[in-house]
mmCIF file of C-alpha atoms in Angstrom:
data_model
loop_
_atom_site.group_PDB
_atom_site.id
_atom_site.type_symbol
_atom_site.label_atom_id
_atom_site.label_comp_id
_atom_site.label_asym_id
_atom_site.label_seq_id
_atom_site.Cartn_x
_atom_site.Cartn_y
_atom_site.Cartn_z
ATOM 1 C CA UNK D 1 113.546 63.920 50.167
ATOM 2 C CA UNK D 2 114.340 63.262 53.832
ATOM 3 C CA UNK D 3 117.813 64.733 53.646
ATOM 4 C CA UNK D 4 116.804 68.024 51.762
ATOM 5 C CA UNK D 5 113.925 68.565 54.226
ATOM 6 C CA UNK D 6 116.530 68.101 56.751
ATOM 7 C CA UNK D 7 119.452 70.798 55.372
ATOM 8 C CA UNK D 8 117.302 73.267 55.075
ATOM 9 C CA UNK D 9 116.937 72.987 58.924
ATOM 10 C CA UNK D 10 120.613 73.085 59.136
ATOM 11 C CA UNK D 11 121.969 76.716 60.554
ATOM 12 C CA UNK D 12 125.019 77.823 59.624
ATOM 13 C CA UNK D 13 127.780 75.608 62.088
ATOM 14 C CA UNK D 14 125.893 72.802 61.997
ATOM 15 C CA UNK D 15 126.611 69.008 59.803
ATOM 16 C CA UNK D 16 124.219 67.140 58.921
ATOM 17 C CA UNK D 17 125.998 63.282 58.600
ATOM 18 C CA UNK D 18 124.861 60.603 56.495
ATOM 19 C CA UNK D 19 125.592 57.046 56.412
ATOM 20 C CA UNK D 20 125.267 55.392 53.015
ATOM 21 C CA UNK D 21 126.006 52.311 51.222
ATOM 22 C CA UNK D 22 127.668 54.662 48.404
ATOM 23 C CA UNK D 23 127.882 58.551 47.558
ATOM 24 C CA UNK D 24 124.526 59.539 46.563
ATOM 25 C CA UNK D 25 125.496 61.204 43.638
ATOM 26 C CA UNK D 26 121.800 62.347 42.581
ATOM 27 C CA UNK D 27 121.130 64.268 45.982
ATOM 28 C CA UNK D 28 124.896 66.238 45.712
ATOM 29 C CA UNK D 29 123.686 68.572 43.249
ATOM 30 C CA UNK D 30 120.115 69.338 44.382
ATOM 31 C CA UNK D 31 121.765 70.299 48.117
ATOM 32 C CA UNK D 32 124.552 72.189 46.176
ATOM 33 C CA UNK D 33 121.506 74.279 44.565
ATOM 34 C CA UNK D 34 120.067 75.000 47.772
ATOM 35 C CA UNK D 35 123.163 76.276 49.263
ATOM 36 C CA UNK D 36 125.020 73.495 50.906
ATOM 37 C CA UNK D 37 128.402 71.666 50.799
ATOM 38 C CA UNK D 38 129.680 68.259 51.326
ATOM 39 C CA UNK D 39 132.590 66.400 52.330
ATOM 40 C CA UNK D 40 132.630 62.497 51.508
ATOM 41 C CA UNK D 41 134.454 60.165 53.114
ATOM 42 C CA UNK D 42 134.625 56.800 51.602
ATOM 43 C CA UNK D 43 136.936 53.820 52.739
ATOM 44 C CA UNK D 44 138.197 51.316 50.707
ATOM 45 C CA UNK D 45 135.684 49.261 52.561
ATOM 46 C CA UNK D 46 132.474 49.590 54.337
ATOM 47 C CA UNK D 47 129.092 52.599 54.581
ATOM 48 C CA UNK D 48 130.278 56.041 52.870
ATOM 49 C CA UNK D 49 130.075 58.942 55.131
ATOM 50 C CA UNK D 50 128.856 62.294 53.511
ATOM 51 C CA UNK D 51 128.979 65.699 55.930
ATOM 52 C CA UNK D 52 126.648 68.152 54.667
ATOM 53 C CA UNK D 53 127.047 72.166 55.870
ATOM 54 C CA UNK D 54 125.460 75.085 54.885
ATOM 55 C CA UNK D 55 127.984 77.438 52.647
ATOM 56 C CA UNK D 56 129.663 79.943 54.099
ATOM 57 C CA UNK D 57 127.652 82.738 53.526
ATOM 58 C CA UNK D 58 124.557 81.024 52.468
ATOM 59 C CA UNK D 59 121.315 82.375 54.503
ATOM 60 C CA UNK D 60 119.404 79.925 56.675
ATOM 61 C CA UNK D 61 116.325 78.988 55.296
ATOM 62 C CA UNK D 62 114.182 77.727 57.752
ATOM 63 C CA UNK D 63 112.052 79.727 60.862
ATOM 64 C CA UNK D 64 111.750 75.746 62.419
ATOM 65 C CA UNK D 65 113.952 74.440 65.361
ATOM 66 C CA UNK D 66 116.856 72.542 64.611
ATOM 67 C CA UNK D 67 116.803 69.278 63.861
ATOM 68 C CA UNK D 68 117.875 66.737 66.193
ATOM 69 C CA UNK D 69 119.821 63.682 65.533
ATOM 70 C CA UNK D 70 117.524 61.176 66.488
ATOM 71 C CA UNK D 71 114.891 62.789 64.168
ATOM 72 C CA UNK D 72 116.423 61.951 60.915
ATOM 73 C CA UNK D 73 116.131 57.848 62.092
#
């Protein structure tokens, strides 16, 4: 819920990075719904790293600031 809350703060340009201990394969769809993409990068070993963006062309969402990084901890 966290990370959903948190793209649709995202404006277009920005990531949104998270650390994981695997792809979280049930959140993937629900942010493709709302507009967004991801990239996943996942070594052989060690946390999975998925970058979330808005799509191009997909309209911002939110009338809040930003989030900051230290506000998704």
């Amino acid at each position: 819920l966290r990370t959903l809350q948190a793209l649709e703060r995202l404006e277009p340009g920005q990531v949104l990075v998270q650390i994981n201990e695997r792809v979280p394969r049930f959140l993937l769809p629900q942010a493709e719904a709302r507009g967004f993409r991801h990239r996943i990068h996942e070594p052989a070993e060690g946390p999975v790293r998925v970058e979330f963006f808005r799509a191009p062309g997909a309209p911002s969402t939110s009338q809040e600031q930003p989030m900051q990084a230290e506000e998704l901890m």
